[in-house]
């Protein structure tokens, strides 16, 4: 919150908005002016309410946020907000009386004047990103799995496991109606990917997991069928497993009625085409018996389960590595750094207000200060000098 109002007013409004902010947590315009560049960076990281700020300071705060790697959206309705709206990543103007400067500088204008509409917009944007990521993950992941399966199968047998007509059938069953339905449906809250971050790492991880699961399911079914039947039968079992794995992963992303209907329709169409003698022979397939269907469905189910569990396992591994790195870093250093702006103490012998620099204190000095054997920590926390007179004054207070 950037406002020109009094800090007490700003803290009260922030509390009404659900922000856990106390009066002493509010950074004021004079504080900001006296901050160094590093202190300004720390302020935008640790503070959420800025009061008594000028239009120029609003611009500086927005720029400090973006310099820190944030994507900043500035919302305002007055002339004092226009400059900050213009320099932000996304400028949002609120239609109200005398809001022409803000509306002219904004990328987006809330015509109804209701700032709460941003919440609905953020929810819609989050759902849209999840739909796009789900559809792209299923499409690219499935196609990557098909390519991997074809390459591995060709390397093992000297010929492609699936012919051209079968590969076209796979794309027809998986990339047409199921993927289109997934792109317009609400993603499942219990799906395999629940993160809403719009980062490429999560998307590529999704593609890799789905591609690996698809290739593993089809390859396992093909190898099982080759040991117990002819080449055409193995090709048919692999075809069913390949399609079944991708349809199963589509259900992991969304279980909306439209997605379920298209997945069920594709599965039924595939079963009909494979079981019809003339059509099956045209596609290079052969009708399957109970063992063949069991091999295909079993491998597809196992691969779908793998795709569901893999993201959670990767998250736990990443969390464990991050925790171990933090513990290692803490064990290597015994120096604590007293952060700036942790108290309301200032040096004001000249009548001005100046910010304190961070001071490194060893563990031994902290223990001595806690037991009363040293007054070093007290002096630093008070933000003043360590002269005998100043110590006596603090002891009296």
Coordinates of C-alpha atoms in Angstrom, one line a residue:
X1 CA 0.0 0.0 0.0
X2 CA 1.4 3.4 -1.1
X3 CA -0.5 6.3 0.3
X4 CA 0.1 10.0 1.2
X5 CA -2.0 9.6 4.3
X6 CA -0.8 9.6 7.9
X7 CA 0.9 6.4 9.0
X8 CA -1.7 5.8 11.7
X9 CA -4.5 6.1 9.1
X10 CA -2.6 3.8 6.7
X11 CA -2.1 1.1 9.4
X12 CA -5.8 1.3 10.3
X13 CA -6.9 0.9 6.7
X14 CA -4.4 -1.9 6.1
X15 CA -5.8 -3.8 9.2
X16 CA -9.3 -3.4 7.7
X17 CA -8.1 -5.0 4.5
X18 CA -6.7 -8.0 6.4
X19 CA -3.0 -7.0 6.3
X20 CA -1.2 -7.8 9.5
X21 CA 0.5 -4.4 9.9
X22 CA 1.2 -2.5 13.1
X23 CA 1.9 1.3 13.3
X24 CA 5.6 0.8 13.8
X25 CA 5.8 -1.4 10.7
X26 CA 4.7 1.5 8.4
X27 CA 7.6 3.1 6.4
X28 CA 7.1 6.8 5.8
X29 CA 8.3 9.1 3.1
X30 CA 11.0 10.7 5.2
X31 CA 12.3 7.3 6.2
X32 CA 12.5 6.3 2.5
X33 CA 14.4 9.5 1.6
X34 CA 17.1 8.7 4.2
X35 CA 17.5 5.0 3.2
X36 CA 20.5 3.9 1.2
X37 CA 19.9 1.7 -1.9
X38 CA 20.4 -1.5 0.1
X39 CA 18.0 -0.3 2.8
X40 CA 15.4 0.5 0.2
X41 CA 15.7 -3.0 -1.2
X42 CA 15.3 -4.4 2.3
X43 CA 12.3 -2.1 2.9
X44 CA 10.3 -3.3 -0.2
X45 CA 11.1 -6.9 0.8
X46 CA 10.0 -6.6 4.4
X47 CA 7.4 -3.8 4.5
X48 CA 4.0 -3.8 2.9
X49 CA 2.7 -0.3 3.9
X50 CA 4.3 3.0 2.9
X51 CA 2.7 6.3 4.1
X52 CA 3.3 10.0 3.6
X53 CA 4.9 9.2 0.3
X54 CA 5.1 11.6 -2.6
X55 CA 4.3 10.7 -6.3
X56 CA 8.1 10.6 -6.9
X57 CA 8.6 8.2 -4.0
X58 CA 5.8 6.0 -5.3
X59 CA 7.7 5.7 -8.6
X60 CA 10.9 4.9 -6.7
X61 CA 9.2 2.2 -4.6
X62 CA 7.7 0.5 -7.7
X63 CA 11.1 0.6 -9.4
X64 CA 12.7 -0.9 -6.3
X65 CA 10.2 -3.7 -6.4
X66 CA 10.9 -4.5 -10.0
X67 CA 14.7 -4.2 -9.5
X68 CA 14.3 -6.8 -6.8
X69 CA 12.9 -9.2 -9.5
X70 CA 9.1 -8.7 -8.8
X71 CA 6.4 -8.3 -11.4
X72 CA 4.6 -5.2 -10.1
X73 CA 1.1 -4.1 -10.8
X74 CA 0.2 -0.6 -9.6
X75 CA -3.4 0.3 -8.9
X76 CA -4.5 3.9 -8.5
X77 CA -7.3 6.4 -9.3
X78 CA -5.6 9.8 -9.0
X79 CA -3.1 12.1 -10.5
X80 CA -0.6 11.2 -7.8
X81 CA -0.6 7.6 -8.9
X82 CA -0.2 8.2 -12.7
X83 CA 3.5 8.2 -12.8
X84 CA 3.8 5.0 -10.7
X85 CA 1.1 3.3 -12.9
X86 CA 3.1 4.2 -16.0
X87 CA 6.4 2.7 -14.8
X88 CA 5.0 -0.5 -13.3
X89 CA 4.9 -3.8 -15.2
X90 CA 1.1 -3.6 -15.3
X91 CA -0.7 -0.3 -14.7
X92 CA -4.3 -0.5 -13.5
X93 CA -6.5 2.6 -13.3
X94 CA -9.7 2.8 -11.3
X95 CA -12.5 4.8 -13.0
X96 CA -13.6 7.5 -10.6
X97 CA -13.9 11.3 -10.4
X98 CA -10.8 13.1 -11.5
X99 CA -9.2 9.8 -12.5
X100 CA -8.3 10.9 -16.1
X101 CA -4.5 10.9 -15.5
X102 CA -4.5 7.5 -13.9
X103 CA -6.8 6.1 -16.7
X104 CA -4.6 7.5 -19.4
X105 CA -1.4 6.0 -17.9
X106 CA -3.0 2.6 -17.2
X107 CA -2.8 -0.6 -19.2
X108 CA -6.1 -1.9 -17.7
X109 CA -9.0 0.2 -16.4
X110 CA -11.6 -1.0 -13.9
X111 CA -14.7 0.7 -15.3
X112 CA -17.0 -0.1 -12.4
X113 CA -14.6 1.6 -10.0
X114 CA -14.5 -1.6 -7.8
X115 CA -11.0 -2.5 -6.8
X116 CA -12.3 -5.9 -5.5
X117 CA -12.7 -6.8 -9.2
X118 CA -9.0 -7.4 -9.3
X119 CA -9.5 -10.5 -7.1
X120 CA -11.8 -12.0 -9.6
X121 CA -9.4 -11.1 -12.4
X122 CA -6.5 -12.8 -10.6
X123 CA -8.5 -15.9 -10.0
X124 CA -9.5 -16.1 -13.7
X125 CA -6.0 -15.5 -14.8
X126 CA -4.7 -18.3 -12.5
X127 CA -7.3 -20.7 -13.8
X128 CA -6.5 -19.7 -17.4
X129 CA -2.8 -20.3 -16.8
X130 CA -3.5 -23.7 -15.3
X131 CA -5.7 -24.7 -18.2
X132 CA -3.0 -23.7 -20.7
X133 CA -0.3 -25.5 -18.8
X134 CA -2.4 -28.6 -18.5
X135 CA -3.2 -28.7 -22.2
X136 CA 0.4 -27.9 -23.2
X137 CA 1.7 -30.4 -20.8
X138 CA -0.6 -33.2 -22.0
X139 CA 0.1 -32.4 -25.7
X140 CA 3.8 -31.9 -25.6
X141 CA 4.3 -34.6 -23.0
X142 CA 2.3 -37.1 -24.9
X143 CA 4.0 -36.4 -28.2
X144 CA 7.4 -36.5 -26.5
X145 CA 6.5 -39.9 -25.1
X146 CA 5.4 -41.2 -28.5
X147 CA 8.7 -40.1 -30.1
X148 CA 10.7 -41.7 -27.3
X149 CA 8.8 -44.9 -27.5
X150 CA 9.2 -45.0 -31.3
X151 CA 12.9 -44.4 -31.1
X152 CA 13.6 -46.9 -28.3
X153 CA 11.4 -49.5 -30.0
X154 CA 13.1 -49.0 -33.3
X155 CA 16.5 -49.3 -31.6
X156 CA 15.6 -52.6 -29.9
X157 CA 13.8 -54.3 -32.8
X158 CA 15.2 -52.6 -35.9
X159 CA 11.7 -51.4 -37.0
X160 CA 9.1 -49.0 -35.7
X161 CA 6.7 -50.5 -33.2
X162 CA 3.8 -48.6 -34.7
X163 CA 3.1 -47.8 -38.3
X164 CA 2.0 -44.4 -39.7
X165 CA -1.8 -45.2 -39.5
X166 CA -1.4 -46.2 -35.9
X167 CA 0.5 -43.0 -35.0
X168 CA -2.2 -40.9 -36.7
X169 CA -4.8 -42.8 -34.7
X170 CA -3.0 -42.1 -31.5
X171 CA -3.0 -38.4 -32.2
X172 CA -6.6 -38.5 -33.2
X173 CA -7.6 -40.2 -29.9
X174 CA -5.5 -38.0 -27.6
X175 CA -4.8 -34.6 -29.2
X176 CA -8.3 -33.9 -30.6
X177 CA -11.3 -33.9 -28.3
X178 CA -9.6 -34.7 -24.9
X179 CA -7.0 -32.0 -25.2
X180 CA -9.5 -29.5 -26.4
X181 CA -11.9 -30.3 -23.6
X182 CA -9.0 -30.0 -21.1
X183 CA -8.2 -26.5 -22.4
X184 CA -11.7 -25.2 -21.6
X185 CA -12.4 -27.0 -18.4
X186 CA -11.5 -26.2 -14.8
X187 CA -8.4 -28.1 -13.7
X188 CA -8.8 -30.6 -10.9
X189 CA -7.7 -29.3 -7.4
X190 CA -6.4 -32.8 -6.7
X191 CA -4.5 -33.1 -9.9
X192 CA -0.9 -34.1 -10.2
X193 CA 0.1 -30.4 -10.6
X194 CA -1.4 -28.0 -8.1
X195 CA 1.2 -25.2 -8.4
X196 CA 0.0 -22.0 -9.9
X197 CA 3.3 -20.4 -10.5
X198 CA 3.8 -19.2 -14.0
X199 CA 7.3 -20.4 -14.4
X200 CA 8.8 -22.4 -17.2
X201 CA 10.6 -24.8 -14.9
X202 CA 7.2 -26.2 -13.6
X203 CA 5.9 -26.5 -17.2
X204 CA 9.0 -28.4 -18.5
X205 CA 8.9 -30.6 -15.4
X206 CA 5.3 -31.5 -16.3
X207 CA 6.2 -32.2 -19.9
X208 CA 9.2 -34.4 -18.8
X209 CA 7.1 -36.4 -16.3
X210 CA 4.2 -37.0 -18.8
X211 CA 6.6 -37.8 -21.6
X212 CA 8.5 -40.3 -19.5
X213 CA 5.3 -42.0 -18.1
X214 CA 3.8 -42.3 -21.6
X215 CA 7.0 -43.8 -23.1
X216 CA 7.4 -46.2 -20.1
X217 CA 3.8 -47.4 -20.3
X218 CA 3.8 -48.1 -24.0
X219 CA 7.3 -49.7 -24.0
X220 CA 6.4 -52.0 -21.1
X221 CA 3.2 -53.2 -22.8
X222 CA 5.1 -53.7 -26.1
X223 CA 7.8 -55.7 -24.5
X224 CA 5.3 -57.9 -22.6
X225 CA 3.3 -58.5 -25.8
X226 CA 6.4 -59.4 -27.9
X227 CA 7.3 -62.2 -25.5
X228 CA 3.9 -63.8 -25.8
X229 CA 2.7 -63.1 -29.3
X230 CA 3.3 -61.9 -32.9
X231 CA 4.6 -58.5 -34.0
X232 CA 1.1 -57.3 -35.0
X233 CA -0.4 -58.3 -31.6
X234 CA 2.5 -56.5 -29.8
X235 CA 1.9 -53.4 -31.9
X236 CA -1.8 -53.4 -31.0
X237 CA -1.1 -53.8 -27.3
X238 CA 1.4 -51.0 -27.4
X239 CA -1.1 -48.8 -29.3
X240 CA -3.8 -49.3 -26.6
X241 CA -1.4 -48.7 -23.8
X242 CA 0.0 -45.6 -25.5
X243 CA -3.5 -44.1 -25.9
X244 CA -4.6 -45.3 -22.5
X245 CA -1.7 -43.7 -20.7
X246 CA -2.3 -40.3 -22.3
X247 CA -6.1 -40.5 -21.6
X248 CA -5.4 -41.4 -17.9
X249 CA -3.0 -38.4 -17.5
X250 CA -5.7 -36.2 -19.0
X251 CA -8.0 -37.3 -16.2
X252 CA -5.3 -36.4 -13.7
X253 CA -5.5 -32.8 -14.8
X254 CA -9.3 -32.4 -14.8
X255 CA -12.3 -34.5 -13.9
X256 CA -14.9 -32.1 -15.3
X257 CA -17.9 -33.8 -17.0
X258 CA -16.7 -32.6 -20.5
X259 CA -13.2 -34.1 -20.0
X260 CA -14.5 -37.4 -18.6
X261 CA -17.0 -37.6 -21.5
X262 CA -14.3 -37.0 -24.2
X263 CA -11.9 -39.5 -22.5
X264 CA -14.6 -42.1 -22.3
X265 CA -15.6 -41.5 -25.9
X266 CA -12.0 -41.8 -27.2
X267 CA -11.4 -45.0 -25.2
X268 CA -14.7 -46.5 -26.5
X269 CA -13.8 -45.5 -30.1
X270 CA -10.3 -47.0 -29.8
X271 CA -11.7 -50.3 -28.5
X272 CA -14.3 -50.4 -31.3
X273 CA -11.7 -49.8 -34.0
X274 CA -9.3 -52.4 -32.6
X275 CA -12.0 -55.0 -32.2
X276 CA -13.6 -54.6 -35.6
X277 CA -11.9 -57.2 -37.9
X278 CA -11.7 -55.3 -41.2
X279 CA -10.9 -51.9 -39.7
X280 CA -8.4 -53.4 -37.3
X281 CA -6.5 -55.1 -40.2
X282 CA -6.5 -51.8 -42.2
X283 CA -4.8 -50.1 -39.2
X284 CA -2.3 -52.8 -38.9
X285 CA -3.8 -54.1 -35.7
X286 CA -5.4 -57.4 -34.6
X287 CA -8.4 -57.9 -32.2
X288 CA -7.1 -58.6 -28.7
X289 CA -8.1 -61.2 -26.2
X290 CA -8.4 -60.9 -22.4
X291 CA -4.6 -61.3 -21.9
X292 CA -3.8 -58.6 -24.5
X293 CA -6.3 -56.1 -23.0
X294 CA -5.0 -56.9 -19.5
X295 CA -1.4 -56.2 -20.6
X296 CA -2.4 -52.9 -22.2
X297 CA -4.7 -51.6 -19.5
X298 CA -2.3 -52.8 -16.7
X299 CA 0.7 -51.0 -18.1
X300 CA -1.4 -47.8 -18.9
X301 CA -2.7 -47.8 -15.3
X302 CA 0.8 -48.2 -13.8
X303 CA 2.2 -45.5 -16.0
X304 CA -0.7 -43.1 -15.0
X305 CA 0.0 -43.8 -11.4
X306 CA 3.6 -43.0 -11.9
X307 CA 2.7 -39.7 -13.5
X308 CA 0.5 -38.9 -10.5
X309 CA 3.2 -39.7 -7.9
X310 CA 6.3 -38.3 -9.7
X311 CA 5.6 -34.6 -9.1
X312 CA 5.1 -35.1 -5.4
X313 CA 8.3 -37.1 -5.1
X314 CA 10.2 -34.5 -7.0
X315 CA 8.8 -31.8 -4.7
X316 CA 9.9 -33.7 -1.6
X317 CA 13.4 -34.2 -2.9
X318 CA 13.7 -30.5 -3.8
X319 CA 12.4 -29.6 -0.3
X320 CA 14.9 -32.0 1.4
X321 CA 17.8 -30.6 -0.6
X322 CA 16.8 -27.0 0.2
X323 CA 16.5 -27.8 3.9
X324 CA 19.9 -29.5 3.9
X325 CA 21.5 -26.5 2.1
X326 CA 20.0 -24.1 4.7
X327 CA 21.2 -26.2 7.6
X328 CA 24.7 -26.5 6.1
X329 CA 24.9 -22.7 5.6
X330 CA 23.8 -22.2 9.2
X331 CA 26.4 -24.6 10.5
X332 CA 29.2 -22.9 8.6
X333 CA 28.5 -19.5 10.0
X334 CA 28.1 -18.3 13.6
X335 CA 27.6 -14.7 12.7
X336 CA 24.2 -13.0 13.1
X337 CA 23.3 -9.9 11.3
X338 CA 21.0 -7.4 13.1
X339 CA 18.6 -6.3 10.4
X340 CA 17.9 -2.6 9.8
X341 CA 14.6 -1.1 10.9
X342 CA 14.0 -3.7 13.7
X343 CA 13.3 -1.0 16.3
X344 CA 12.3 2.7 16.5
X345 CA 15.7 3.8 17.8
X346 CA 17.4 6.5 15.7
X347 CA 20.5 8.7 16.0
X348 CA 19.2 12.2 16.2
X349 CA 21.9 14.3 17.9
X350 CA 21.8 16.8 15.0
X351 CA 18.0 16.8 14.9
X352 CA 17.8 14.7 11.8
X353 CA 16.9 11.1 11.4
X354 CA 19.4 8.6 9.9
X355 CA 19.1 4.9 9.3
X356 CA 21.4 2.4 10.9
X357 CA 23.7 0.0 9.0
X358 CA 23.5 -3.7 9.7
X359 CA 26.1 -4.8 12.2
X360 CA 27.6 -8.3 12.5
X361 CA 27.8 -9.7 16.0
X362 CA 29.2 -13.1 17.0
X363 CA 27.4 -15.7 19.0
X364 CA 29.8 -15.1 22.0
X365 CA 29.0 -11.4 22.1
X366 CA 25.3 -12.2 22.0
X367 CA 25.6 -14.6 24.9
X368 CA 27.6 -12.1 26.9
X369 CA 25.0 -9.4 26.3
X370 CA 22.2 -11.7 27.4
X371 CA 24.0 -12.6 30.6
X372 CA 24.8 -9.0 31.4
X373 CA 28.6 -9.4 30.9
X374 CA 28.7 -7.1 27.9
X375 CA 26.7 -4.1 26.7
X376 CA 27.7 -4.4 23.1
X377 CA 24.4 -5.8 21.9
X378 CA 22.4 -3.2 23.9
X379 CA 24.4 -0.4 22.3
X380 CA 23.7 -1.8 18.8
X381 CA 20.1 -2.4 19.3
X382 CA 19.6 1.1 20.7
X383 CA 21.1 2.5 17.6
X384 CA 23.3 5.0 19.4
X385 CA 27.0 5.4 20.3
X386 CA 28.7 3.4 23.1
X387 CA 30.0 6.2 25.2
X388 CA 29.8 5.9 29.0
X389 CA 27.3 8.8 29.2
X390 CA 24.9 7.1 26.7
X391 CA 25.2 3.8 28.6
X392 CA 24.3 5.5 31.9
X393 CA 21.3 7.2 30.2
X394 CA 20.0 3.8 28.9
X395 CA 20.5 2.2 32.3
X396 CA 18.4 4.9 33.9
X397 CA 15.7 4.6 31.3

